[in-house]
Amino acid sequence: MVTRRGFLGTGAAAAASGLVGVAAGAGATNASASQNLETFVAKRELSFHGEHQMGIEADLQAVTNFIALDIKPGTNKASMLRFMSLITDDIQRLTRGEPVLADPAPELAIGAARFSAYVGFGPSLFSKLGLQAMQPEGFHELPAFKVDKLQEQFSGGDVLIHVAADDPIVLAHGTRGLVRDSMPFASVRYVQSGFAHTPGMVPAGITHRNLMGQVDGTANPKFGTKDFDSVVWIDEGPTWIQGGTLLTFRRIAMQLDTWDQLGTPSKEEVIGRKLSNGAPLTGDNESDTPDLAARHPNGLTVIPDFAHIRRAAPAKDGERIFRRPFSYDAGISSSGSVDVGLLWTAYQRNMDEQFIPIQKRLDELDLLNSWTVPIGSAEFAVAGGVESGEVIAEALFS
Amino acid sequence: MRKFSILVAAVLVLAGCSAEPEVAATDLWVKSSESSLAGGMTAVYGTLTNNTSADIVLTGGKTDAAGVTEVHEMAMINGQMKMQEIDGGLTIPAGQSIELEPGGNHLMLMQLTADLLAGDEISVTFSFTGAADLLVDGIVAKPAEGGDEEYHSTEMDMDN
Ligand code: HEM
Ligand SMILES: [Cu+2]
């Protein structure tokens, strides 16, 4: 007889309960032997269990992979549940810096290094499985925007596993394990790799820079606040999405050859903030609130009418998003042009009330559009968090 | 003085250990592959630890998931790596652990009673000489690359 889903926290653990003494003993020996080899970077762990999935309300890690998968024909709710139980166990182990079960290369599990992974589902998954009734409110394929130059190879996906870590080897090893366990159920649609600053490069909590040079992320809601909860975390609708969020994922190319022809004052006017420290053009510090009404003596607005932060600012209450962009670098052409940009993410409760109205406004006017081009696009509904013994998105596939 | 109290503590810890099972199983998993369909075969892997001060021998197992359960090793037979039943079972030396792993020793499950799909779970009872049976629930089926060893048997030829 074959049974399902007991092994997460219960099954194997219960069966192994008698060996707690041994396991703990062995672990202690290993730990003391390797303790001085483990660095600060390797040891830092993010917590897997909780109300929300991990890797969203968290400082950027150094490296990331967005792994999009398409389910195989014949995959149904029951197989999705088996899929998610494997992935849940894998993530749990990887976040502790441990090898996944059946890891062919356990020696690569050299530390947690703030490894994180969360799972989301694209609109295509709901239609393929006939689960439209479980689709969250304000979640669907995006309308077309004038600025879009979307490529299939960077767009869509039934399932997203978004992984990140502070070390590229840890990331590659974790990615491999998660992809291996996905293969009975799905094929890889794309993996988009990105990066941010390495740990220790900028103090925790300090806003990262993107490859245009800008301090990027200033106006985000702050972690651990009610404000963050109200922008990002869903607290109604089908149970599986409660504690979850909606992700808009855009691959946005930067045209640095032409951007670099601008002088500093022009670059700053495009955004409405200073390049040196991210302060608004109407202030001195990054944390100063932009004064959108301020005018030069000549009557022109200090933060220009075409400026990105003016156009992106909320037109009404609640029209905000949480951005957690990683940079990408896909190489350099023979003529020296860099293929770089952002793996840009917006987390929100409802795309119709948050990302879409903002993007519509930017589509009409935003001078930044002259140097940025969305070339990939996808939406994923990110399931709520799990407690020990639970499977990610269990309620969606049960 | 200090040394003395540490010794006392150590004795207490040792006394606590008597509650341990004779054999402990950690991180067990079973392979899910194209071969693990009903009627087919697969193997169970993981770590078995002998917590006693005498050798214990893994002699086989029982599971509802398979008609036949054998302890296998890999051996070079006529210049090829093949797997075969270990005569007399697999010894777990006193106080030590053994690894059951792909390409090495394993608990072979044959004549599977149902398709074993990735993410499924099975229960297996391990049988030993020198220790009581050990029932392990929730052994999860993990997808793993082919590497399915060729089977060498004097009774039946199950080469695949
Ligand atoms: C490559 C593309 C983009 C770049 C380089 C970029 C860069 C920036 C920078 C430097 C800021 C100011 C600092 C901050 O608050 O983070 C900013 C703010 C912002 N951006 Fe973008 N951005 C990009 C695309 C987008 C898109 C596609 C959207 C939404 C559809 C967006 C929405 C916002 C919002 C809502 C703010 C905060 C506005 C406020 O101050 O209220 N950005 N962006
Ligand atoms: Cu075998």
XYZ file of C-alpha atoms and ligand atoms in Angstrom:
602
model
C 0.000 0.000 0.000
C 1.198 3.363 -0.968
C 0.229 6.359 1.145
C 0.826 10.029 0.748
C 2.181 13.069 2.485
C 2.917 11.836 5.965
C 6.641 12.276 5.755
C 6.716 16.009 6.269
C 7.468 16.325 9.900
C 5.320 13.389 10.893
C 5.981 10.130 9.025
C 9.714 9.849 8.745
C 10.237 11.898 11.874
C 7.857 9.799 13.918
C 9.361 6.637 12.575
C 12.748 7.977 13.387
C 11.686 9.264 16.788
C 13.550 6.520 18.565
C 16.800 7.620 17.022
C 16.713 11.154 18.262
C 19.617 10.405 20.604
C 21.760 9.060 17.800
C 20.895 11.637 15.227
C 21.492 14.459 17.646
C 24.734 12.903 18.804
C 26.033 12.456 15.279
C 24.987 15.973 14.354
C 26.804 17.427 17.330
C 30.040 15.691 16.381
C 29.834 16.938 12.808
C 29.006 20.422 13.932
C 31.930 20.711 16.302
C 34.303 19.361 13.679
C 33.199 21.798 11.023
C 32.201 24.732 13.184
C 35.273 26.825 12.552
C 34.926 26.207 8.820
C 31.460 27.733 8.696
C 31.479 31.425 8.033
C 29.018 34.071 9.032
C 27.564 34.049 5.506
C 27.098 30.295 5.465
C 25.421 30.165 8.868
C 22.676 32.713 8.391
C 19.292 31.006 8.046
C 15.917 32.373 7.036
C 12.948 30.717 8.630
C 10.792 28.489 6.504
C 7.711 27.985 8.649
C 5.200 30.716 9.292
C 2.185 32.600 8.080
C 3.845 33.517 4.785
C 6.221 31.752 2.454
C 9.810 32.864 2.811
C 11.985 35.031 0.593
C 9.571 37.909 0.070
C 9.536 39.978 3.251
C 13.319 39.674 3.401
C 16.426 41.649 2.472
C 17.660 40.808 -1.018
C 20.082 37.908 -1.222
C 23.130 37.958 -3.477
C 21.886 35.604 -6.201
C 18.566 34.288 -7.444
C 16.851 31.990 -9.922
C 13.286 32.339 -11.106
C 12.421 28.791 -12.179
C 9.246 28.596 -14.258
C 7.774 25.186 -14.967
C 4.983 23.905 -17.190
C 3.115 20.867 -15.923
C 3.178 17.711 -18.032
C 0.026 16.472 -19.729
C -1.771 14.182 -17.300
C -0.661 16.083 -14.216
C -3.687 16.503 -11.967
C -4.482 17.734 -8.475
C -3.261 14.504 -6.881
C 0.097 14.680 -8.632
C 0.387 18.398 -7.827
C -0.005 17.461 -4.177
C 2.776 14.867 -4.417
C 4.886 17.448 -6.290
C 4.336 20.044 -3.564
C 5.090 17.580 -0.772
C 8.499 16.824 -2.299
C 9.231 20.499 -2.880
C 8.119 21.481 0.630
C 10.491 18.948 2.183
C 13.332 20.034 -0.100
C 12.950 23.728 0.710
C 12.778 22.985 4.424
C 16.079 21.117 4.304
C 17.840 23.590 2.014
C 16.960 26.512 4.266
C 18.794 24.737 7.079
C 21.807 24.223 4.844
C 21.128 20.495 4.650
C 21.102 18.312 1.537
C 17.718 17.321 0.193
C 16.652 13.739 0.677
C 18.308 11.528 -1.982
C 20.785 14.287 -2.776
C 23.417 12.903 -5.144
C 25.826 15.662 -4.072
C 25.256 16.186 -0.330
C 28.755 17.644 0.019
C 27.471 20.789 -1.710
C 25.138 21.566 1.190
C 27.764 23.775 2.776
C 25.524 26.211 4.599
C 22.139 27.867 4.617
C 23.487 31.181 3.291
C 19.985 32.685 3.655
C 18.642 30.232 1.103
C 14.980 30.885 0.412
C 12.392 29.491 -1.938
C 8.696 30.053 -2.425
C 6.189 28.601 -4.840
C 3.553 30.351 -6.949
C 1.105 29.362 -9.669
C 0.342 31.046 -12.995
C -3.143 31.655 -14.425
C -2.425 28.867 -16.952
C -2.215 26.319 -14.132
C -5.698 27.170 -12.907
C -7.187 26.683 -16.366
C -5.211 23.482 -17.066
C -6.431 21.908 -13.823
C -9.925 23.376 -13.968
C -9.281 25.272 -10.743
C -10.605 28.651 -11.878
C -12.914 28.780 -8.870
C -9.837 28.807 -6.612
C -8.183 31.668 -8.489
C -7.651 34.681 -6.217
C -9.423 37.959 -6.872
C -7.477 40.420 -8.997
C -5.297 37.684 -10.466
C -5.196 37.006 -14.195
C -2.978 37.485 -17.233
C -1.912 41.096 -17.631
C -3.352 43.239 -20.408
C -0.922 44.294 -23.136
C 0.966 47.546 -22.549
C 2.369 49.828 -25.253
C 5.869 49.571 -23.812
C 5.873 45.755 -23.932
C 8.241 43.900 -26.240
C 7.591 40.556 -24.628
C 9.435 37.388 -25.568
C 7.929 33.966 -25.038
C 11.198 32.594 -23.596
C 10.969 34.992 -20.640
C 7.204 34.912 -20.102
C 4.475 32.856 -18.490
C 4.711 29.557 -16.632
C 2.333 27.234 -14.772
C 4.453 27.027 -11.618
C 7.159 29.307 -10.279
C 9.802 28.292 -7.792
C 11.716 31.415 -6.904
C 14.967 30.607 -5.115
C 17.612 32.921 -3.729
C 20.712 32.675 -1.541
C 23.823 34.575 -0.558
C 26.117 32.145 -2.366
C 26.060 31.018 -6.014
C 27.126 27.433 -5.250
C 24.415 27.088 -2.597
C 21.914 28.520 -5.084
C 22.971 26.193 -7.922
C 22.835 23.157 -5.671
C 19.419 24.067 -4.279
C 18.089 24.828 -7.744
C 19.274 21.468 -9.018
C 17.535 19.613 -6.206
C 14.252 21.442 -6.682
C 14.325 20.996 -10.463
C 15.155 17.294 -10.112
C 12.113 16.764 -7.920
C 9.926 18.745 -10.347
C 10.748 16.618 -13.369
C 8.208 13.826 -12.800
C 5.493 16.500 -12.923
C 6.688 19.334 -15.129
C 9.270 20.593 -17.584
C 11.372 23.724 -17.284
C 10.005 26.699 -19.205
C 12.772 29.104 -18.225
C 15.234 29.850 -15.500
C 16.043 33.528 -15.144
C 19.095 34.280 -13.043
C 19.793 37.500 -11.253
C 21.791 39.073 -8.478
C 21.989 41.901 -5.974
C 24.825 43.077 -3.749
C 26.786 40.380 -1.914
C 26.317 40.149 1.860
C 28.292 42.737 3.761
C 28.591 44.998 0.712
C 25.857 47.302 1.939
C 24.598 47.347 5.536
C 21.366 45.410 6.097
C 18.343 47.579 5.441
C 20.238 49.929 3.097
C 18.643 50.148 -0.312
C 20.438 48.372 -3.155
C 21.464 49.983 -6.438
C 20.375 48.765 -9.831
C 22.600 48.753 -12.913
C 21.402 52.194 -13.992
C 23.096 53.365 -10.829
C 19.931 54.302 -8.972
C 19.118 53.543 -5.386
C 16.100 51.320 -6.032
C 13.501 50.365 -3.435
C 13.235 53.469 -1.275
C 9.472 53.977 -1.302
C 8.777 50.329 -0.450
C 6.651 49.487 2.601
C 8.918 48.559 5.513
C 9.253 44.958 6.709
C 7.300 43.895 9.731
C 4.826 46.763 9.551
C 1.039 46.812 9.222
C 1.663 48.855 6.122
C 3.610 45.991 4.547
C 0.852 43.527 5.448
C -1.788 45.717 3.887
C 0.145 46.167 0.638
C 1.368 42.588 0.222
C -0.303 39.822 2.208
C -3.738 38.539 1.267
C -6.098 37.829 4.180
C -9.285 36.769 2.405
C -10.466 34.512 -0.395
C -9.751 30.766 -0.773
C -7.818 29.451 2.252
C -4.788 28.402 0.197
C -4.019 32.007 -0.786
C -4.539 33.488 2.688
C -1.127 34.582 3.912
C -0.020 34.559 0.299
C 0.458 37.293 -2.257
C 0.273 38.026 -5.982
C 3.512 38.417 -7.905
C 3.910 40.387 -11.101
C 7.246 39.358 -12.580
C 8.726 41.456 -15.389
C 12.060 41.127 -17.128
C 12.914 44.733 -17.951
C 15.902 45.429 -20.189
C 17.950 48.588 -19.611
C 19.401 50.436 -22.551
C 22.560 51.608 -20.916
C 24.322 52.800 -24.086
C 21.846 55.641 -24.479
C 21.260 56.070 -20.739
C 24.958 56.681 -20.232
C 24.810 59.583 -22.721
C 22.709 61.529 -20.218
C 24.387 63.783 -17.708
C 23.770 63.316 -14.002
C 21.130 66.087 -13.699
C 19.103 64.558 -16.572
C 19.349 61.057 -15.115
C 18.131 62.434 -11.796
C 15.187 64.214 -13.416
C 14.094 61.028 -15.167
C 13.542 59.388 -11.785
C 12.992 62.444 -9.573
C 15.689 61.341 -7.141
C 19.422 61.959 -6.744
C 21.896 59.360 -7.920
C 24.285 59.991 -5.023
C 22.042 58.867 -2.192
C 18.538 58.368 -3.580
C 17.192 61.546 -1.949
C 14.248 63.141 -3.739
C 15.145 66.211 -5.820
C 13.215 68.159 -3.188
C 15.242 66.817 -0.230
C 18.656 65.838 1.143
C 18.214 62.325 2.492
C 16.900 59.128 0.969
C 14.181 59.015 3.631
C 12.869 62.520 2.872
C 9.361 62.523 1.442
C 9.292 63.809 -2.156
C 7.488 67.136 -2.468
C 5.625 66.659 -5.720
C 4.154 70.191 -5.550
C 7.496 72.009 -5.236
C 8.342 74.310 -8.155
C 11.459 76.038 -9.428
C 11.320 79.868 -9.535
C 10.567 79.486 -13.259
C 7.390 77.617 -12.420
C 8.494 74.124 -13.500
C 8.000 71.281 -11.054
C 11.217 70.260 -9.270
C 10.249 66.631 -9.678
C 9.302 66.837 -13.369
C 5.902 65.870 -14.725
C 7.510 62.982 -16.622
C 9.534 61.725 -13.615
C 9.210 58.029 -12.743
C 8.410 58.569 -9.065
C 5.728 61.141 -9.860
C 4.042 58.856 -12.369
C 4.433 55.772 -10.152
C 3.208 57.473 -6.974
C -0.188 56.207 -5.795
C -3.137 57.997 -7.426
C -5.332 56.765 -4.611
C -5.098 54.987 -1.274
C -3.801 51.449 -1.443
C -2.425 51.796 -4.943
C 1.014 50.571 -3.883
C 3.244 47.580 -4.440
C 6.271 45.985 -2.817
C 9.195 45.840 -5.272
C 12.063 43.398 -4.771
C 14.074 43.679 -7.982
C 17.209 41.672 -8.720
C 19.554 42.712 -11.520
C 20.375 40.453 -14.441
C 23.401 40.422 -16.692
C 23.040 38.251 -19.767
C 26.327 39.157 -21.400
C 27.953 41.703 -23.670
C 27.634 41.917 -27.456
C 30.659 42.037 -29.782
C 30.135 45.788 -30.059
C 30.295 46.134 -26.299
C 26.609 46.647 -25.505
C 25.574 45.094 -22.225
C 22.437 42.954 -22.013
C 21.333 43.914 -18.522
C 18.228 44.901 -16.660
C 15.972 43.972 -13.789
C 14.165 40.818 -12.818
C 11.552 43.200 -11.548
C 8.936 42.016 -9.067
C 5.824 43.542 -7.611
C 4.113 41.813 -4.668
C 0.562 42.843 -3.904
C -2.908 41.748 -2.823
C -4.756 42.554 -6.002
C -3.218 43.279 -9.413
C -6.302 45.176 -10.636
C -5.938 47.662 -7.804
C -2.174 47.798 -7.480
C 0.232 46.888 -10.298
C -2.096 47.405 -13.267
C -3.235 50.990 -12.596
C 0.368 52.015 -11.845
C 1.677 50.340 -14.996
C -1.114 51.916 -17.075
C -0.031 55.329 -15.869
C 3.629 54.602 -16.633
C 2.536 53.311 -20.043
C 1.016 56.724 -20.825
C 3.937 58.802 -19.588
C 7.193 57.993 -17.840
C 10.423 59.282 -19.302
C 12.185 56.201 -17.902
C 10.435 54.204 -20.661
C 12.961 55.636 -23.126
C 15.680 53.484 -21.548
C 13.746 50.497 -20.184
C 11.870 47.793 -22.125
C 9.804 44.980 -20.602
C 10.869 41.841 -22.495
C 9.355 39.199 -20.227
C 6.203 39.034 -18.138
C 4.431 36.579 -15.873
C 2.017 36.498 -12.971
C 2.019 34.032 -10.105
C -0.266 33.565 -7.125
C 2.003 32.731 -4.200
C 0.388 30.361 -1.686
C 0.326 31.165 2.016
C 2.960 29.873 4.426
C 3.105 26.461 6.090
C 3.619 25.148 9.582
C 5.630 22.032 10.347
C 4.077 18.978 8.702
C 2.033 20.962 6.184
C 2.508 20.999 2.429
C 2.696 24.214 0.397
C -0.671 24.899 -1.321
C -2.148 21.744 0.216
C -5.604 23.311 0.327
C -5.469 24.147 -3.383
C -4.772 20.593 -4.524
C -6.629 18.536 -1.907
C 36.101 18.858 41.599
C 34.954 20.102 38.278
C 36.151 16.965 36.502
C 34.129 14.877 38.876
C 30.833 16.581 38.142
C 31.431 16.223 34.386
C 31.977 12.510 34.838
C 28.723 12.224 36.729
C 26.934 14.010 33.919
C 28.450 11.658 31.353
C 27.237 8.654 33.267
C 23.738 10.080 33.395
C 23.773 10.643 29.628
C 24.911 7.083 29.048
C 22.146 5.800 31.271
C 19.656 7.829 29.234
C 20.835 6.092 26.088
C 19.399 2.756 27.081
C 16.028 3.968 25.773
C 17.446 4.124 22.233
C 16.300 1.614 19.648
C 18.884 -0.996 18.735
C 18.851 0.145 15.126
C 17.981 3.662 14.020
C 17.004 4.627 10.493
C 17.622 8.149 9.157
C 16.720 9.882 5.909
C 15.233 6.813 4.287
C 13.849 7.180 0.780
C 12.744 4.924 -2.030
C 13.497 5.527 -5.680
C 10.728 6.464 -8.068
C 11.606 5.848 -11.722
C 10.267 4.241 -14.880
C 11.001 0.858 -13.292
C 8.954 1.488 -10.171
C 5.570 0.700 -11.675
C 3.328 -2.167 -10.538
C 5.189 -5.439 -11.084
C 8.491 -3.601 -11.378
C 11.238 -2.918 -8.889
C 12.972 -0.263 -6.895
C 15.168 0.094 -3.819
C 15.178 1.733 -0.410
C 18.156 3.865 0.630
C 19.254 5.766 3.717
C 21.305 5.338 6.868
C 21.009 2.528 9.431
C 22.798 2.963 12.744
C 23.616 0.189 15.187
C 23.243 1.604 18.702
C 24.346 -1.566 20.463
C 27.761 -2.934 21.355
C 27.345 -6.061 19.222
C 27.166 -6.494 15.453
C 23.688 -6.570 13.905
C 22.896 -8.082 10.517
C 20.280 -6.684 8.147
C 18.702 -9.772 6.670
C 15.754 -8.379 4.700
C 12.437 -6.680 5.111
C 8.711 -6.719 4.615
C 6.481 -4.201 2.925
C 2.994 -4.107 1.455
C 4.514 -2.256 -1.473
C 6.451 -5.236 -2.844
C 6.153 -8.988 -3.253
C 9.839 -9.631 -2.674
C 12.333 -7.770 -0.489
C 16.066 -8.568 -0.528
C 19.309 -7.057 0.743
C 21.499 -6.283 -2.269
C 25.051 -5.282 -3.000
C 26.759 -4.173 -6.190
C 29.397 -6.482 -7.556
C 31.605 -6.747 -10.611
C 30.325 -9.757 -12.484
C 31.910 -10.655 -15.834
C 33.304 -7.146 -16.097
C 29.976 -5.451 -15.428
C 28.540 -3.838 -12.306
C 25.528 -5.881 -11.313
C 23.517 -6.177 -8.165
C 22.960 -9.362 -6.278
C 21.593 -10.591 -3.003
C 24.116 -10.502 -0.168
C 24.649 -13.979 1.209
C 23.984 -13.924 4.916
C 22.808 -10.305 4.969
C 24.552 -6.981 5.571
C 26.467 -6.458 8.817
C 26.080 -3.203 10.740
C 29.127 -3.197 13.011
C 28.588 -2.423 16.694
C 28.100 1.297 17.267
C 28.433 2.155 13.589
C 26.278 3.243 10.659
C 25.918 1.878 7.161
C 24.710 3.742 4.105
C 22.258 2.257 1.684
C 22.833 4.290 -1.466
C 22.380 4.208 -5.240
C 25.286 2.345 -6.764
C 25.917 0.603 -3.444
C 24.120 -1.586 -0.926
C 20.355 -1.280 -0.881
C 17.128 -2.902 0.196
C 15.686 -4.176 -3.072
C 11.921 -4.181 -3.558
C 10.680 -6.441 -6.371
C 7.260 -7.318 -7.737
C 5.871 -3.956 -6.684
C 2.199 -4.221 -5.785
C 1.281 -0.755 -7.139
C 2.825 2.052 -9.147
C 5.271 3.905 -6.933
C 5.076 7.530 -8.039
C 7.247 10.456 -7.031
C 5.987 11.804 -3.705
C 4.258 8.560 -2.670
C 5.116 7.079 0.707
C 5.555 3.491 1.815
C 6.156 1.652 5.080
C 8.911 -0.934 5.403
C 9.761 -3.309 8.232
C 13.480 -4.058 8.375
C 14.479 -7.488 9.706
C 17.732 -8.150 11.532
C 19.677 -10.864 13.256
C 20.682 -9.462 16.641
C 17.939 -6.831 16.849
C 14.166 -6.560 16.806
C 12.286 -5.676 13.603
C 12.164 -1.969 12.799
C 9.037 -0.494 11.209
C 9.604 2.763 9.339
C 6.614 4.715 8.003
C 6.568 7.611 5.614
C 9.450 6.558 3.385
C 9.039 8.961 0.520
C 9.524 8.111 -3.161
C 12.057 10.493 -4.657
C 12.687 10.790 -8.372
C 16.244 9.713 -9.166
C 18.173 9.297 -12.386
C 18.071 5.813 -13.976
C 21.331 4.265 -12.770
C 19.140 1.214 -12.317
C 21.609 -1.522 -11.702
C 21.468 -4.750 -13.605
C 20.243 -7.601 -11.505
C 22.287 -10.749 -11.177
C 20.582 -13.776 -9.703
C 21.199 -17.475 -9.908
C 17.521 -18.298 -9.518
C 15.925 -15.873 -11.918
C 17.358 -13.606 -14.525
C 15.866 -10.157 -14.120
C 18.316 -8.267 -16.313
C 16.711 -5.076 -17.608
C 13.898 48.868 -15.219
C 12.771 49.359 -14.748
C 12.656 50.248 -13.535
C 13.617 50.942 -12.878
C 15.093 51.014 -13.194
C 12.966 51.613 -11.779
C 13.628 52.432 -10.870
C 13.018 53.085 -9.834
C 13.674 53.976 -8.931
C 15.140 54.320 -8.961
C 12.769 54.432 -8.053
C 12.983 55.431 -6.909
C 13.397 54.811 -5.628
C 12.358 53.915 -5.020
O 11.382 54.354 -4.425
O 12.529 52.717 -5.179
C 11.513 53.821 -8.384
C 10.337 54.018 -7.702
C 9.167 53.393 -8.016
N 8.938 52.568 -9.082
Fe 10.269 52.012 -10.462
N 11.634 51.321 -11.788
C 11.410 50.479 -12.842
C 10.208 49.962 -13.218
C 9.029 50.147 -12.545
C 7.772 49.581 -12.914
C 7.530 48.676 -14.117
C 6.876 49.985 -11.977
C 5.399 49.680 -11.852
C 4.600 49.374 -12.793
C 7.577 50.787 -11.023
C 6.997 51.355 -9.906
C 7.644 52.155 -9.022
C 7.011 52.708 -7.853
C 5.584 52.443 -7.396
C 7.957 53.503 -7.225
C 7.778 54.338 -5.961
C 7.114 55.614 -6.331
C 6.894 56.507 -5.134
O 7.844 57.175 -4.711
O 5.771 56.518 -4.639
N 8.876 50.878 -11.394
N 11.690 53.002 -9.490
Cu 19.062 -4.596 -6.167
